[in-house]
mmCIF file of C-alpha atoms in Angstrom:
data_model
loop_
_atom_site.group_PDB
_atom_site.id
_atom_site.type_symbol
_atom_site.label_atom_id
_atom_site.label_comp_id
_atom_site.label_asym_id
_atom_site.label_seq_id
_atom_site.Cartn_x
_atom_site.Cartn_y
_atom_site.Cartn_z
ATOM 1 C CA UNK A 1 -19.726 -5.691 55.138
ATOM 2 C CA UNK A 2 -19.066 -4.734 51.518
ATOM 3 C CA UNK A 3 -16.351 -7.371 51.057
ATOM 4 C CA UNK A 4 -16.709 -9.916 48.221
ATOM 5 C CA UNK A 5 -16.599 -12.754 50.759
ATOM 6 C CA UNK A 6 -17.676 -12.169 54.351
ATOM 7 C CA UNK A 7 -14.935 -13.092 56.806
ATOM 8 C CA UNK A 8 -12.098 -12.748 54.285
ATOM 9 C CA UNK A 9 -10.255 -9.477 55.089
ATOM 10 C CA UNK A 10 -8.971 -9.136 51.558
ATOM 11 C CA UNK A 11 -10.363 -7.530 48.412
ATOM 12 C CA UNK A 12 -8.968 -7.112 44.919
ATOM 13 C CA UNK A 13 -11.201 -4.575 43.146
ATOM 14 C CA UNK A 14 -10.508 -4.734 39.438
ATOM 15 C CA UNK A 15 -11.176 -1.618 37.382
ATOM 16 C CA UNK A 16 -10.044 -0.491 33.931
ATOM 17 C CA UNK A 17 -9.102 3.119 34.499
ATOM 18 C CA UNK A 18 -6.772 5.283 32.455
ATOM 19 C CA UNK A 19 -3.198 6.044 33.447
ATOM 20 C CA UNK A 20 -2.257 9.618 32.619
ATOM 21 C CA UNK A 21 0.544 12.089 33.189
ATOM 22 C CA UNK A 22 0.878 15.842 32.942
ATOM 23 C CA UNK A 23 3.280 17.206 30.344
ATOM 24 C CA UNK A 24 6.623 15.427 30.370
ATOM 25 C CA UNK A 25 6.346 14.372 33.994
ATOM 26 C CA UNK A 26 7.459 10.756 34.604
ATOM 27 C CA UNK A 27 4.875 10.498 37.384
ATOM 28 C CA UNK A 28 1.560 8.879 36.502
ATOM 29 C CA UNK A 29 -1.946 9.098 37.940
ATOM 30 C CA UNK A 30 -5.276 7.342 37.466
ATOM 31 C CA UNK A 31 -8.396 9.378 38.236
ATOM 32 C CA UNK A 32 -10.707 6.350 38.183
ATOM 33 C CA UNK A 33 -8.679 4.620 40.866
ATOM 34 C CA UNK A 34 -8.658 7.774 42.995
ATOM 35 C CA UNK A 35 -12.452 7.920 42.960
ATOM 36 C CA UNK A 36 -12.826 4.181 43.589
ATOM 37 C CA UNK A 37 -10.416 4.177 46.527
ATOM 38 C CA UNK A 38 -12.103 7.214 48.088
ATOM 39 C CA UNK A 39 -15.455 5.437 47.721
ATOM 40 C CA UNK A 40 -13.994 2.502 49.658
ATOM 41 C CA UNK A 41 -12.781 4.879 52.369
ATOM 42 C CA UNK A 42 -16.187 6.534 52.719
ATOM 43 C CA UNK A 43 -17.866 3.137 52.879
ATOM 44 C CA UNK A 44 -15.478 1.965 55.601
ATOM 45 C CA UNK A 45 -16.140 5.057 57.712
ATOM 46 C CA UNK A 46 -19.906 5.371 57.289
ATOM 47 C CA UNK A 47 -22.231 4.496 60.200
ATOM 48 C CA UNK A 48 -23.886 1.090 60.036
ATOM 49 C CA UNK A 49 -27.335 0.603 61.511
ATOM 50 C CA UNK A 50 -26.986 3.997 63.152
ATOM 51 C CA UNK A 51 -23.771 3.006 64.921
ATOM 52 C CA UNK A 52 -20.594 4.954 64.197
ATOM 53 C CA UNK A 53 -17.700 2.931 62.864
ATOM 54 C CA UNK A 54 -14.781 2.286 65.188
ATOM 55 C CA UNK A 55 -12.383 3.137 62.375
ATOM 56 C CA UNK A 56 -10.734 6.537 62.478
ATOM 57 C CA UNK A 57 -8.716 8.276 59.748
ATOM 58 C CA UNK A 58 -5.580 7.251 61.647
ATOM 59 C CA UNK A 59 -6.512 3.592 61.096
ATOM 60 C CA UNK A 60 -6.472 3.855 57.294
ATOM 61 C CA UNK A 61 -3.575 4.205 54.889
ATOM 62 C CA UNK A 62 -3.538 4.650 51.117
ATOM 63 C CA UNK A 63 -0.482 3.529 49.159
ATOM 64 C CA UNK A 64 0.271 4.590 45.581
ATOM 65 C CA UNK A 65 3.507 4.126 43.612
ATOM 66 C CA UNK A 66 3.617 7.546 41.942
ATOM 67 C CA UNK A 67 3.888 11.007 43.525
ATOM 68 C CA UNK A 68 1.300 12.428 41.151
ATOM 69 C CA UNK A 69 -1.248 9.828 42.262
ATOM 70 C CA UNK A 70 -0.496 10.688 45.894
ATOM 71 C CA UNK A 71 -1.184 14.353 45.097
ATOM 72 C CA UNK A 72 -4.481 13.495 43.396
ATOM 73 C CA UNK A 73 -5.571 11.494 46.443
ATOM 74 C CA UNK A 74 -4.757 14.322 48.843
ATOM 75 C CA UNK A 75 -6.678 16.786 46.702
ATOM 76 C CA UNK A 76 -9.732 14.518 46.467
ATOM 77 C CA UNK A 77 -9.720 13.761 50.191
ATOM 78 C CA UNK A 78 -9.546 17.501 50.910
ATOM 79 C CA UNK A 79 -12.636 18.016 48.741
ATOM 80 C CA UNK A 80 -14.463 15.144 50.458
ATOM 81 C CA UNK A 81 -13.648 16.547 53.912
ATOM 82 C CA UNK A 82 -16.432 19.107 53.508
ATOM 83 C CA UNK A 83 -19.002 16.327 53.841
ATOM 84 C CA UNK A 84 -16.784 13.827 55.649
ATOM 85 C CA UNK A 85 -14.825 15.687 58.343
ATOM 86 C CA UNK A 86 -11.423 14.201 59.077
ATOM 87 C CA UNK A 87 -11.156 12.154 55.905
ATOM 88 C CA UNK A 88 -8.349 14.412 54.707
ATOM 89 C CA UNK A 89 -6.259 13.259 57.693
ATOM 90 C CA UNK A 90 -5.827 9.790 56.190
ATOM 91 C CA UNK A 91 -2.184 9.089 55.434
ATOM 92 C CA UNK A 92 -1.424 8.807 51.729
ATOM 93 C CA UNK A 93 2.024 8.036 50.401
ATOM 94 C CA UNK A 94 4.406 5.802 48.528
ATOM 95 C CA UNK A 95 5.465 2.397 49.769
ATOM 96 C CA UNK A 96 8.634 3.955 51.174
ATOM 97 C CA UNK A 97 6.598 6.376 53.300
ATOM 98 C CA UNK A 98 4.869 3.432 54.993
ATOM 99 C CA UNK A 99 8.127 1.616 55.694
ATOM 100 C CA UNK A 100 8.147 0.311 59.260
ATOM 101 C CA UNK A 101 4.477 1.204 59.837
ATOM 102 C CA UNK A 102 1.140 -0.599 59.815
ATOM 103 C CA UNK A 103 -2.502 0.455 59.599
ATOM 104 C CA UNK A 104 -5.648 -1.481 60.373
ATOM 105 C CA UNK A 105 -6.751 -0.925 56.778
ATOM 106 C CA UNK A 106 -4.494 -0.469 53.775
ATOM 107 C CA UNK A 107 -5.820 0.418 50.333
ATOM 108 C CA UNK A 108 -3.380 0.130 47.430
ATOM 109 C CA UNK A 109 -3.853 1.994 44.168
ATOM 110 C CA UNK A 110 -1.626 0.360 41.546
ATOM 111 C CA UNK A 111 -2.280 3.089 38.901
ATOM 112 C CA UNK A 112 -1.074 1.230 35.819
ATOM 113 C CA UNK A 113 -3.955 0.416 33.463
ATOM 114 C CA UNK A 114 -2.137 -0.245 30.187
ATOM 115 C CA UNK A 115 0.858 -2.443 29.503
ATOM 116 C CA UNK A 116 2.355 0.073 27.074
ATOM 117 C CA UNK A 117 4.731 1.605 29.631
ATOM 118 C CA UNK A 118 5.390 -1.398 31.874
ATOM 119 C CA UNK A 119 8.858 -1.999 30.395
ATOM 120 C CA UNK A 120 9.778 1.642 31.070
ATOM 121 C CA UNK A 121 8.624 1.314 34.679
ATOM 122 C CA UNK A 122 10.660 -1.832 35.241
ATOM 123 C CA UNK A 123 13.784 -0.315 33.651
ATOM 124 C CA UNK A 124 13.582 2.846 35.782
ATOM 125 C CA UNK A 125 12.422 1.182 39.019
ATOM 126 C CA UNK A 126 9.042 2.912 38.915
ATOM 127 C CA UNK A 127 5.666 1.588 40.007
ATOM 128 C CA UNK A 128 4.913 -1.813 41.514
ATOM 129 C CA UNK A 129 5.416 -4.286 38.659
ATOM 130 C CA UNK A 130 8.423 -6.610 38.869
ATOM 131 C CA UNK A 131 9.553 -4.955 42.104
ATOM 132 C CA UNK A 132 9.441 -7.649 44.814
ATOM 133 C CA UNK A 133 10.548 -5.414 47.703
ATOM 134 C CA UNK A 134 7.998 -2.705 46.933
ATOM 135 C CA UNK A 135 5.271 -5.329 46.471
ATOM 136 C CA UNK A 136 6.073 -7.132 49.721
ATOM 137 C CA UNK A 137 6.189 -3.941 51.771
ATOM 138 C CA UNK A 138 2.905 -2.691 50.297
ATOM 139 C CA UNK A 139 0.869 -5.815 50.978
ATOM 140 C CA UNK A 140 2.173 -6.307 54.521
ATOM 141 C CA UNK A 141 1.146 -2.885 55.895
ATOM 142 C CA UNK A 142 -2.398 -4.060 56.703
ATOM 143 C CA UNK A 143 -3.286 -5.423 60.127
ATOM 144 C CA UNK A 144 -6.942 -6.265 59.473
ATOM 145 C CA UNK A 145 -7.982 -5.468 55.894
ATOM 146 C CA UNK A 146 -6.155 -5.158 52.578
ATOM 147 C CA UNK A 147 -7.870 -3.681 49.519
ATOM 148 C CA UNK A 148 -6.121 -3.547 46.147
ATOM 149 C CA UNK A 149 -7.566 -1.384 43.375
ATOM 150 C CA UNK A 150 -6.100 -1.873 39.922
ATOM 151 C CA UNK A 151 -6.320 -3.380 36.474
ATOM 152 C CA UNK A 152 -6.038 -7.168 36.852
ATOM 153 C CA UNK A 153 -5.196 -7.673 33.190
ATOM 154 C CA UNK A 154 -2.068 -5.530 33.533
ATOM 155 C CA UNK A 155 -1.055 -6.730 36.999
ATOM 156 C CA UNK A 156 -1.297 -10.372 35.903
ATOM 157 C CA UNK A 157 1.826 -9.761 33.796
ATOM 158 C CA UNK A 158 3.807 -9.909 37.047
ATOM 159 C CA UNK A 159 2.947 -13.543 37.682
ATOM 160 C CA UNK A 160 5.154 -14.023 40.737
ATOM 161 C CA UNK A 161 3.734 -11.122 42.711
ATOM 162 C CA UNK A 162 0.595 -9.250 41.631
ATOM 163 C CA UNK A 163 -0.547 -12.146 39.477
ATOM 164 C CA UNK A 164 -0.119 -14.502 42.419
ATOM 165 C CA UNK A 165 -2.074 -12.141 44.683
ATOM 166 C CA UNK A 166 -4.819 -11.885 42.068
ATOM 167 C CA UNK A 167 -4.986 -15.662 41.861
ATOM 168 C CA UNK A 168 -5.174 -15.929 45.656
ATOM 169 C CA UNK A 169 -8.035 -13.425 45.762
ATOM 170 C CA UNK A 170 -9.955 -15.265 43.051
ATOM 171 C CA UNK A 171 -9.476 -18.592 44.851
ATOM 172 C CA UNK A 172 -10.766 -17.102 48.127
ATOM 173 C CA UNK A 173 -13.730 -15.359 46.505
ATOM 174 C CA UNK A 174 -12.114 -12.015 47.313
ATOM 175 C CA UNK A 175 -12.194 -10.584 43.793
ATOM 176 C CA UNK A 176 -14.748 -8.115 42.469
ATOM 177 C CA UNK A 177 -14.955 -5.814 39.468
ATOM 178 C CA UNK A 178 -14.121 -6.148 35.794
ATOM 179 C CA UNK A 179 -13.783 -9.551 34.219
ATOM 180 C CA UNK A 180 -10.252 -10.909 34.095
ATOM 181 C CA UNK A 181 -9.363 -11.617 30.467
ATOM 182 C CA UNK A 182 -8.658 -15.272 29.538
ATOM 183 C CA UNK A 183 -5.072 -14.461 28.515
ATOM 184 C CA UNK A 184 -4.454 -12.829 31.905
ATOM 185 C CA UNK A 185 -5.891 -15.860 33.672
ATOM 186 C CA UNK A 186 -3.643 -18.139 31.622
ATOM 187 C CA UNK A 187 -0.629 -16.089 32.768
ATOM 188 C CA UNK A 188 -1.320 -16.691 36.444
ATOM 189 C CA UNK A 189 -2.563 -20.266 36.032
ATOM 190 C CA UNK A 190 0.545 -21.386 34.135
ATOM 191 C CA UNK A 191 2.853 -19.942 36.768
ATOM 192 C CA UNK A 192 3.845 -22.035 39.761
ATOM 193 C CA UNK A 193 1.199 -20.344 41.864
ATOM 194 C CA UNK A 194 1.320 -18.462 45.120
ATOM 195 C CA UNK A 195 4.805 -18.147 46.588
ATOM 196 C CA UNK A 196 5.459 -19.372 50.111
ATOM 197 C CA UNK A 197 6.185 -15.845 51.385
ATOM 198 C CA UNK A 198 2.959 -14.473 49.894
ATOM 199 C CA UNK A 199 0.991 -17.357 51.374
ATOM 200 C CA UNK A 200 2.526 -16.646 54.787
ATOM 201 C CA UNK A 201 1.741 -12.925 54.532
ATOM 202 C CA UNK A 202 -1.875 -13.562 53.589
ATOM 203 C CA UNK A 203 -2.276 -16.196 56.298
ATOM 204 C CA UNK A 204 -1.105 -13.613 58.846
ATOM 205 C CA UNK A 205 -3.705 -11.178 57.524
ATOM 206 C CA UNK A 206 -6.452 -13.799 57.632
ATOM 207 C CA UNK A 207 -5.493 -14.513 61.243
ATOM 208 C CA UNK A 208 -5.323 -10.770 62.002
ATOM 209 C CA UNK A 209 -1.673 -11.014 63.022
ATOM 210 C CA UNK A 210 0.521 -7.912 62.467
ATOM 211 C CA UNK A 211 3.561 -8.553 60.313
ATOM 212 C CA UNK A 212 6.797 -9.136 62.211
ATOM 213 C CA UNK A 213 8.709 -7.633 59.290
ATOM 214 C CA UNK A 214 7.783 -4.123 60.450
ATOM 215 C CA UNK A 215 10.185 -4.378 63.377
ATOM 216 C CA UNK A 216 13.108 -5.195 61.078
ATOM 217 C CA UNK A 217 12.563 -3.148 57.929
ATOM 218 C CA UNK A 218 13.906 0.272 58.824
ATOM 219 C CA UNK A 219 17.451 -0.942 58.188
ATOM 220 C CA UNK A 220 16.594 -2.395 54.774
ATOM 221 C CA UNK A 221 15.027 0.555 52.954
ATOM 222 C CA UNK A 222 15.138 4.300 53.744
ATOM 223 C CA UNK A 223 11.996 6.230 54.595
ATOM 224 C CA UNK A 224 11.392 9.306 52.466
ATOM 225 C CA UNK A 225 9.028 11.709 54.208
#
């Protein structure tokens, strides 16, 4: 319930938020994405037809690429816990913090909403764009449902990864939110399409099969708690 296409455990929710930072901090945050992700969490955990959901806070994980965004999430979840007890126990962290772990539901906040600083991110290994390892780890944490919240017109720049995922979601009727600009669509349509590894990962999700990568990853990338 609440998914763009019933039976497809995948959702790309496109929003045009604003990426911000405090002072000279290199860490970015996006308030609009924080609120949208928390709305998704509350919807997932609300009773349906008077029956409590089987999901617990331990079943949900929120991934964000910047420490400042992680902090904003924790603060918002703490505020929401007054009306939604336990919601502040949901794990929030960077991709590295979820290394070697899975959750039934993963919600990814991509943060970036303007292409002005994308080159800086790529040069300094920040964020998700043009970072295959970080992308692959993030999208394979989900056992049953993956939700991505972000600006499709910025993410489409990364045609091999986020653009390919966006295209896959559109093709499966799993996209909702702001309209994808024609130039962004042309980016992902002109590319070769969905990579074999991405197709395999999404097929595993559609079949509700946990990723086998989790058993092997701890040697490939350190976990920063």
